[in-house]
Coordinates of C-alpha atoms and ligand atoms in Angstrom, one line a residue:
M277 CA -85.0 -42.2 -18.7
A278 CA -83.0 -43.2 -21.9
G279 CA -79.2 -43.2 -21.5
R280 CA -79.1 -42.2 -17.8
R281 CA -76.9 -44.2 -15.8
S282 CA -76.7 -42.2 -12.7
G283 CA -78.1 -43.3 -9.6
P284 CA -80.6 -40.6 -8.5
G285 CA -80.9 -42.0 -4.9
G286 CA -77.4 -41.2 -4.3
C287 CA -77.5 -37.7 -5.7
A288 CA -80.9 -36.9 -4.4
A289 CA -79.9 -37.8 -1.1
T290 CA -77.0 -35.5 -1.0
L291 CA -79.4 -32.6 -2.3
G292 CA -81.8 -33.6 0.4
A293 CA -79.4 -33.3 2.9
M294 CA -78.5 -29.8 1.6
N295 CA -81.8 -28.5 1.5
D296 CA -82.2 -29.4 5.1
H297 CA -79.6 -26.3 5.7
V298 CA -80.9 -24.0 3.3
T299 CA -84.6 -23.2 3.4
A300 CA -86.6 -20.4 1.7
G301 CA -88.1 -19.3 5.1
G302 CA -90.6 -16.5 5.4
P303 CA -90.2 -12.6 5.8
G304 CA -87.3 -12.1 8.3
E305 CA -86.4 -15.6 8.4
G306 CA -84.5 -16.5 5.4
P307 CA -80.7 -15.5 4.9
P308 CA -79.9 -11.9 4.6
L309 CA -78.5 -12.2 1.0
R310 CA -79.6 -15.4 -1.2
A311 CA -79.4 -16.9 -4.3
D312 CA -82.7 -18.4 -5.3
I313 CA -82.0 -21.3 -7.8
D314 CA -85.2 -22.3 -9.9
L315 CA -84.4 -26.1 -10.7
A316 CA -87.7 -26.6 -12.4
A317 CA -86.3 -23.6 -14.8
L318 CA -83.2 -25.7 -15.2
R319 CA -84.9 -28.8 -16.1
A320 CA -87.1 -26.9 -18.6
N321 CA -83.9 -25.4 -20.2
V322 CA -82.3 -28.8 -20.6
R323 CA -85.3 -29.7 -22.5
A324 CA -85.6 -27.0 -24.5
L325 CA -81.8 -27.7 -25.7
R326 CA -82.5 -31.1 -26.3
R327 CA -85.4 -30.3 -28.4
R328 CA -82.8 -28.4 -30.8
L329 CA -80.7 -31.1 -31.1
T330 CA -80.1 -32.7 -34.4
G331 CA -79.2 -36.1 -35.7
G332 CA -80.3 -37.8 -32.4
A333 CA -77.2 -35.7 -30.4
A334 CA -77.4 -36.2 -26.5
L335 CA -76.8 -33.3 -24.2
M336 CA -73.8 -32.7 -21.7
A337 CA -74.6 -30.2 -19.0
V338 CA -71.6 -28.4 -18.2
V339 CA -71.5 -28.0 -14.2
K340 CA -67.8 -26.9 -13.6
A341 CA -67.2 -24.0 -11.1
D342 CA -69.8 -25.1 -9.0
G343 CA -72.4 -25.3 -11.7
Y344 CA -71.7 -21.8 -13.0
G345 CA -72.2 -20.5 -9.5
H346 CA -75.5 -22.2 -9.0
G347 CA -74.7 -25.2 -7.0
M348 CA -72.9 -28.2 -8.8
V349 CA -74.8 -31.2 -7.3
P350 CA -78.3 -29.9 -7.2
C351 CA -77.8 -28.9 -10.6
A352 CA -76.3 -32.2 -12.0
V353 CA -79.3 -33.9 -10.5
A354 CA -81.8 -31.9 -12.3
A355 CA -80.2 -32.0 -15.4
R356 CA -79.9 -35.6 -15.4
R357 CA -83.3 -35.9 -14.5
A358 CA -84.2 -33.6 -17.7
G359 CA -82.4 -35.8 -19.6
A360 CA -78.5 -34.5 -19.6
R361 CA -76.8 -37.9 -20.7
W362 CA -73.5 -36.6 -20.0
L363 CA -72.1 -34.1 -17.3
G364 CA -69.0 -32.2 -18.0
T365 CA -66.5 -30.6 -15.7
A366 CA -63.1 -28.7 -15.9
T367 CA -61.0 -30.3 -12.9
P368 CA -61.1 -33.9 -12.0
W369 CA -62.0 -32.8 -8.4
E370 CA -65.3 -31.6 -9.8
A371 CA -65.9 -34.9 -11.3
L372 CA -65.0 -36.8 -8.2
A373 CA -67.3 -34.5 -6.2
L374 CA -70.1 -35.8 -8.7
R375 CA -69.2 -39.6 -8.2
A376 CA -69.0 -38.7 -4.1
A377 CA -72.6 -37.2 -4.4
G378 CA -73.8 -40.5 -6.0
D379 CA -73.8 -39.8 -9.5
T380 CA -72.9 -42.8 -11.6
G381 CA -73.5 -41.7 -15.4
P382 CA -71.1 -40.4 -17.8
V383 CA -69.0 -37.8 -16.9
L384 CA -66.0 -35.9 -18.7
C385 CA -63.4 -33.6 -17.1
W386 CA -61.1 -31.8 -19.3
L387 CA -58.5 -29.7 -17.4
W388 CA -55.6 -31.9 -16.5
T389 CA -52.0 -31.3 -15.2
P390 CA -49.6 -34.0 -14.5
D391 CA -50.6 -34.0 -10.7
G392 CA -54.2 -35.5 -11.8
P393 CA -55.4 -37.3 -9.9
W394 CA -55.4 -39.8 -12.6
R395 CA -55.5 -43.2 -11.0
E396 CA -58.8 -41.7 -8.9
A397 CA -60.6 -40.5 -11.9
V398 CA -59.9 -43.7 -14.0
A399 CA -61.2 -45.8 -10.8
A400 CA -64.2 -43.6 -10.5
D401 CA -64.8 -44.2 -14.4
V402 CA -64.6 -40.5 -15.3
D403 CA -63.9 -39.9 -18.9
V404 CA -60.3 -38.1 -19.0
S405 CA -59.6 -35.7 -21.7
V406 CA -56.2 -36.3 -23.4
S407 CA -54.3 -33.3 -25.5
G408 CA -50.8 -34.7 -25.6
R409 CA -48.8 -37.5 -25.5
W410 CA -47.9 -36.9 -21.6
A411 CA -51.4 -37.0 -20.5
L412 CA -51.9 -40.3 -22.5
D413 CA -48.9 -42.1 -20.8
L414 CA -50.4 -40.7 -17.5
A415 CA -53.9 -42.2 -18.5
V416 CA -52.4 -45.7 -19.1
A417 CA -50.3 -45.6 -16.3
A418 CA -53.4 -44.8 -14.0
A419 CA -55.1 -47.6 -15.8
R420 CA -52.6 -50.0 -14.7
A421 CA -52.8 -48.9 -11.3
A422 CA -56.7 -48.9 -11.2
G423 CA -56.9 -52.4 -13.0
R424 CA -59.2 -51.1 -15.5
P425 CA -59.0 -49.4 -18.8
A426 CA -58.7 -45.5 -18.9
R427 CA -62.1 -43.9 -20.5
V428 CA -60.2 -41.4 -22.8
Q429 CA -61.3 -38.5 -25.0
L430 CA -58.8 -37.1 -27.5
K431 CA -59.1 -33.5 -27.7
A432 CA -58.0 -31.7 -30.8
D433 CA -57.0 -28.3 -31.0
T434 CA -58.8 -26.9 -34.2
G435 CA -58.1 -23.3 -33.9
L436 CA -59.2 -22.2 -30.1
G437 CA -55.5 -22.1 -29.6
R438 CA -56.0 -23.4 -25.9
N439 CA -56.1 -26.7 -24.8
G440 CA -56.0 -29.8 -27.4
A441 CA -53.3 -31.4 -29.4
P442 CA -52.5 -29.0 -32.5
P443 CA -52.7 -30.8 -36.0
A444 CA -49.2 -31.6 -36.3
D445 CA -49.3 -33.7 -33.4
W446 CA -52.6 -35.4 -34.0
P447 CA -51.7 -38.2 -36.0
A448 CA -49.2 -39.5 -33.5
L449 CA -51.6 -38.9 -30.6
V450 CA -54.3 -40.8 -32.5
A451 CA -51.9 -43.4 -33.3
A452 CA -50.7 -43.9 -29.7
A453 CA -54.1 -44.0 -28.3
R454 CA -54.9 -46.7 -30.7
A455 CA -52.0 -48.8 -29.6
A456 CA -53.0 -48.4 -25.9
E457 CA -56.7 -49.4 -26.8
A458 CA -55.2 -52.4 -28.5
A459 CA -53.0 -53.2 -25.5
G460 CA -56.2 -53.0 -23.2
D461 CA -55.1 -49.8 -21.4
V462 CA -57.6 -47.2 -22.7
R463 CA -60.8 -47.2 -24.2
V464 CA -61.0 -44.1 -26.7
T465 CA -64.7 -43.0 -25.8
G466 CA -64.5 -39.4 -27.6
V467 CA -63.0 -37.2 -30.0
W468 CA -63.7 -33.5 -29.4
S469 CA -62.9 -29.8 -29.7
H470 CA -63.8 -26.6 -28.8
L471 CA -64.9 -23.4 -30.7
A472 CA -63.2 -20.2 -30.2
C473 CA -65.8 -17.5 -31.4
A474 CA -69.2 -19.3 -31.9
D475 CA -71.0 -16.6 -29.6
E476 CA -70.0 -14.2 -32.6
P477 CA -72.5 -15.7 -35.5
G478 CA -70.8 -15.8 -38.8
H479 CA -67.3 -15.4 -37.4
P480 CA -64.6 -16.3 -39.9
S481 CA -63.0 -18.7 -37.5
I482 CA -66.1 -20.9 -37.3
A483 CA -66.1 -22.7 -40.8
P484 CA -62.5 -23.6 -40.6
Q485 CA -62.8 -25.1 -37.1
L486 CA -65.7 -27.0 -38.5
A487 CA -63.4 -28.4 -41.4
A488 CA -60.6 -29.0 -39.1
F489 CA -63.0 -31.1 -36.8
A490 CA -64.3 -33.3 -39.6
E491 CA -60.5 -34.1 -40.4
A492 CA -59.4 -34.7 -36.9
V493 CA -62.6 -37.2 -36.7
A494 CA -61.8 -38.7 -40.0
A495 CA -58.3 -39.3 -39.1
A496 CA -59.2 -40.8 -35.8
E497 CA -61.5 -43.2 -37.4
A498 CA -59.3 -43.9 -40.3
A499 CA -56.5 -44.9 -37.4
G500 CA -59.2 -47.4 -36.1
L501 CA -60.6 -45.7 -33.4
T502 CA -64.6 -46.0 -32.9
P503 CA -65.4 -42.9 -30.4
E504 CA -68.6 -43.2 -28.7
V505 CA -69.1 -39.6 -29.0
R506 CA -67.4 -36.8 -31.2
H507 CA -68.4 -33.2 -30.1
L508 CA -67.8 -29.6 -30.6
A509 CA -70.6 -27.1 -29.8
N510 CA -70.8 -25.2 -26.6
S511 CA -73.8 -23.2 -26.1
P512 CA -73.4 -20.8 -29.0
G513 CA -72.6 -23.7 -31.3
T514 CA -75.7 -25.5 -30.0
L515 CA -78.1 -22.6 -30.5
T516 CA -76.8 -21.4 -33.7
L517 CA -74.8 -24.6 -35.9
P518 CA -76.7 -27.6 -36.1
E519 CA -73.9 -28.9 -38.3
A520 CA -71.9 -28.8 -35.0
H521 CA -74.2 -31.3 -33.0
Y522 CA -72.6 -34.4 -33.9
D523 CA -73.3 -37.0 -31.2
L524 CA -73.0 -34.7 -28.3
V525 CA -73.3 -30.8 -27.4
R526 CA -71.6 -29.5 -24.4
T527 CA -73.9 -26.8 -22.9
G528 CA -73.0 -24.8 -19.7
V529 CA -74.5 -21.0 -19.6
S530 CA -77.7 -21.9 -21.7
V531 CA -78.5 -24.7 -19.0
Y532 CA -78.7 -21.9 -16.6
G533 CA -81.1 -19.9 -18.8
L534 CA -78.4 -17.5 -20.2
S535 CA -77.6 -16.4 -23.7
P536 CA -74.0 -16.7 -24.5
S537 CA -74.3 -13.2 -26.2
A538 CA -76.5 -10.6 -27.3
E539 CA -75.4 -11.4 -30.8
V540 CA -76.5 -15.1 -30.3
G541 CA -80.0 -13.7 -29.0
T542 CA -81.8 -13.2 -25.9
P543 CA -82.6 -16.2 -23.6
E544 CA -86.3 -15.9 -24.5
D545 CA -85.4 -16.6 -28.3
F546 CA -84.5 -19.9 -27.3
G547 CA -87.2 -20.6 -24.7
L548 CA -84.6 -20.3 -21.9
R549 CA -85.4 -18.7 -18.6
P550 CA -82.4 -17.7 -16.0
V551 CA -82.4 -20.1 -13.3
M552 CA -80.6 -17.7 -10.4
T553 CA -82.2 -14.8 -8.7
L554 CA -79.9 -12.7 -6.4
R555 CA -81.8 -10.9 -3.5
A556 CA -81.1 -9.2 -0.3
P557 CA -83.6 -7.5 2.4
L558 CA -82.7 -3.5 2.6
A559 CA -80.3 -3.5 5.9
Q560 CA -80.9 0.2 6.3
V561 CA -83.1 3.1 5.1
K562 CA -82.5 6.7 6.0
R563 CA -83.0 10.4 5.1
V564 CA -80.0 12.3 4.4
P565 CA -79.3 15.9 3.4
G566 CA -78.0 16.9 -0.2
G567 CA -74.2 17.2 -0.6
H568 CA -74.0 14.0 1.3
G569 CA -70.9 11.6 0.3
V570 CA -72.0 8.2 -0.3
S571 CA -69.3 5.2 0.4
Y572 CA -65.7 4.7 0.3
G573 CA -64.0 7.5 -1.7
H574 CA -67.1 9.8 -1.7
H575 CA -67.4 8.8 -5.6
Y576 CA -71.3 9.5 -5.2
T577 CA -72.7 12.9 -3.7
T578 CA -76.4 13.1 -3.1
P579 CA -77.7 15.8 -5.5
G580 CA -80.4 16.7 -2.8
P581 CA -82.2 15.9 0.3
T582 CA -82.6 12.2 -0.5
T583 CA -83.4 8.5 1.3
L584 CA -80.6 6.1 1.0
A585 CA -80.9 2.4 1.3
L586 CA -78.3 0.0 2.0
V587 CA -77.9 -3.5 0.6
G588 CA -75.6 -6.2 2.2
A589 CA -73.9 -7.5 -0.6
G590 CA -70.8 -6.7 -1.6
Y591 CA -67.4 -7.8 -3.7
A592 CA -66.9 -10.4 -1.2
D593 CA -70.1 -11.8 -2.4
G594 CA -69.3 -11.7 -6.2
V595 CA -70.8 -8.4 -6.7
P596 CA -68.4 -6.6 -9.0
R597 CA -66.7 -3.7 -7.5
H598 CA -66.8 -2.3 -11.3
A599 CA -70.3 -1.9 -10.5
S600 CA -69.7 1.1 -8.5
G601 CA -71.9 3.8 -10.0
S602 CA -73.4 1.5 -12.6
G603 CA -74.9 -1.7 -11.3
P604 CA -78.7 -2.0 -11.6
V605 CA -81.1 -2.9 -8.6
L606 CA -84.8 -3.3 -8.3
V607 CA -86.0 -1.6 -5.2
A608 CA -89.2 -0.2 -4.1
G609 CA -90.7 -1.1 -7.8
K610 CA -87.8 1.0 -9.6
W611 CA -84.5 0.0 -11.0
R612 CA -81.8 2.0 -9.1
T613 CA -78.2 2.5 -9.9
V614 CA -75.4 1.2 -7.1
A615 CA -74.5 4.8 -5.6
G616 CA -70.8 5.0 -4.9
R617 CA -68.6 2.2 -4.6
V618 CA -69.6 -1.2 -4.0
A619 CA -67.6 -2.3 -0.7
M620 CA -66.7 -5.8 0.4
D621 CA -70.2 -6.7 2.2
Q622 CA -72.6 -3.7 1.3
F623 CA -73.4 -1.0 -1.1
V624 CA -76.1 1.9 -1.2
V625 CA -78.8 2.9 -3.6
D626 CA -80.4 6.3 -3.6
L627 CA -84.2 5.9 -3.7
G628 CA -84.5 9.7 -4.4
G629 CA -88.2 10.7 -3.2
D630 CA -89.3 7.0 -3.0
V631 CA -90.2 5.3 0.0
A632 CA -89.1 1.9 1.4
E633 CA -88.7 0.2 4.7
V634 CA -85.7 -1.9 6.2
G635 CA -86.3 -5.4 5.3
D636 CA -88.0 -4.5 1.8
E637 CA -86.6 -6.4 -0.7
A638 CA -83.7 -5.5 -3.2
V639 CA -83.2 -7.7 -6.1
L640 CA -79.9 -7.6 -8.2
F641 CA -80.8 -9.8 -10.8
G642 CA -83.2 -12.7 -12.1
P643 CA -85.2 -13.7 -15.0
G644 CA -86.3 -10.2 -15.5
D645 CA -90.0 -10.9 -15.8
G646 CA -90.7 -9.6 -12.3
G647 CA -89.2 -6.2 -13.4
E648 CA -85.5 -6.9 -11.8
P649 CA -82.7 -6.6 -14.0
T650 CA -81.0 -9.6 -15.5
A651 CA -77.4 -11.3 -15.2
E652 CA -77.0 -10.0 -18.8
D653 CA -78.0 -6.3 -17.4
W654 CA -75.2 -6.6 -14.9
A655 CA -72.9 -7.8 -17.5
R656 CA -73.5 -4.7 -19.6
A657 CA -73.3 -2.7 -16.8
V658 CA -69.8 -3.6 -15.9
G659 CA -68.4 -4.5 -19.2
T660 CA -68.2 -8.3 -18.8
I661 CA -70.5 -11.2 -19.7
G662 CA -73.2 -13.1 -18.1
Y663 CA -71.2 -16.1 -17.6
E664 CA -68.9 -13.9 -15.0
I665 CA -71.8 -12.5 -13.3
V666 CA -73.4 -15.6 -11.9
T667 CA -70.2 -17.8 -11.6
R668 CA -68.4 -15.3 -9.3
I669 CA -71.4 -15.3 -6.7
G670 CA -69.3 -16.2 -3.7
P671 CA -69.6 -19.2 -1.0
R672 CA -71.0 -16.9 1.7
V673 CA -74.4 -16.5 -0.3
P674 CA -76.7 -19.4 0.4
R675 CA -78.0 -21.2 -2.5
V676 CA -81.9 -21.7 -2.1
Y677 CA -83.1 -24.5 -3.9
H678 CA -86.7 -24.4 -5.6
G679 CA -88.5 -26.9 -7.7
V680 CA -86.2 -29.9 -6.5
E681 CA -88.8 -32.4 -6.8
P682 CA -90.5 -32.3 -10.5
D683 CA -93.9 -31.1 -10.5
P684 CA -96.1 -34.2 -11.5
R685 CA -97.1 -32.4 -14.9
E686 CA -93.2 -32.1 -15.9
P687 CA -92.5 -34.5 -18.8
V688 CA -90.5 -37.6 -17.9
D689 CA -87.4 -38.2 -19.7
Ligands
PLP768 C1 -64.6 -27.2 -23.2 C2 -65.6 -26.5 -22.8 N1 -66.9 -26.9 -23.5 C3 -68.1 -26.4 -23.3 C4 -68.4 -25.3 -22.3 C5 -69.5 -24.9 -22.2 O1 -69.7 -23.3 -22.6 P1 -70.9 -22.7 -22.7 O2 -71.3 -22.1 -21.3 O3 -70.8 -21.5 -23.7 O4 -72.1 -23.7 -23.1 C6 -67.3 -24.8 -21.8 C7 -67.3 -23.8 -21.0 O5 -66.4 -22.7 -20.7 C8 -66.1 -25.2 -22.1 O6 -64.8 -25.0 -21.5

């Protein structure tokens, strides 16, 4: 596989061990509430994204935040198998967890504080993002302690106003990095930045950010830096701005089959398929009279005699409490709405005149082609983004992996 330096054996072994604990099971055997993770869909998403890349750009699968809630290591293994040359994390601890799972390919992590751990990251051959002089100094010290040059990627703030060196500090940071490189303490492997509003195509901040990035790259190169990768695009940049692809794109949400925003398009527009399905068997079904209050605070009262079904998923599992009275759920072939408040571990749906049995399945969200709502539907219902819906699914919810081993008919990367 071109460009892949990972040790699939190591990661695959971890994955195998994980799957020993998490199996799909038959009716009544599986966990009560579970997130099914379709790794074949994830691999297909990576391939679909790679087909869009221009100028030979490579793909970084962003696997921070436990793979956006999908499970970091299994998703990292699947993404590498589908040709993701890089992995991206926020914290160094996430990057080190990838190494502990056996991944040996290029990994960038970008959220640093003086506490690091800098030396461990440098020793583990993780690319460290540097947004200021203090961070460069710590990378140099870590390199000396680890006995090897630090792989450093310089981050420019081209307008996001979050992380990254502001334009006024850029020339000095670049010069200091060049000097550290000449001294053998660092290798500047990348120059990069992050877009603020790419999920709103045509936003007036986009063109100035593209121009500011081109300037930052030119200044770095003029100072003698020869970065392996220059990169700017997240998922919306990848999907809508070919001119932002440079050498590498950093795709997160699209790898998991979600669109960054309705304005960018639907997942299907880009050949993407949501990877996570959240489902639970009904824990109780009962007839109640009209006028019956439902769940804490009695914010829902049955309009007439009806059937209530109980779903064992609550805000402790990541179901937003904001979904009280609005979250969509597929039960007995129809979309229902969460009736009353979402509690810590459970919520109720009103089945009206319909019939269901304890153990029947409730699907909160999935790819949508089985008639179930999607994570985007939940995002709309609760006033957030699909990113948050999947990422917030909690550690109590087992992830059940499907398609771990590629189908023999899958393309080989
Ligand atoms: C620096 C950086 N790059 C890339 C990404 C991936 O963004 P997306 O999920 O929109 O692809 C993120 C995610 O927030 C990020 O923080």
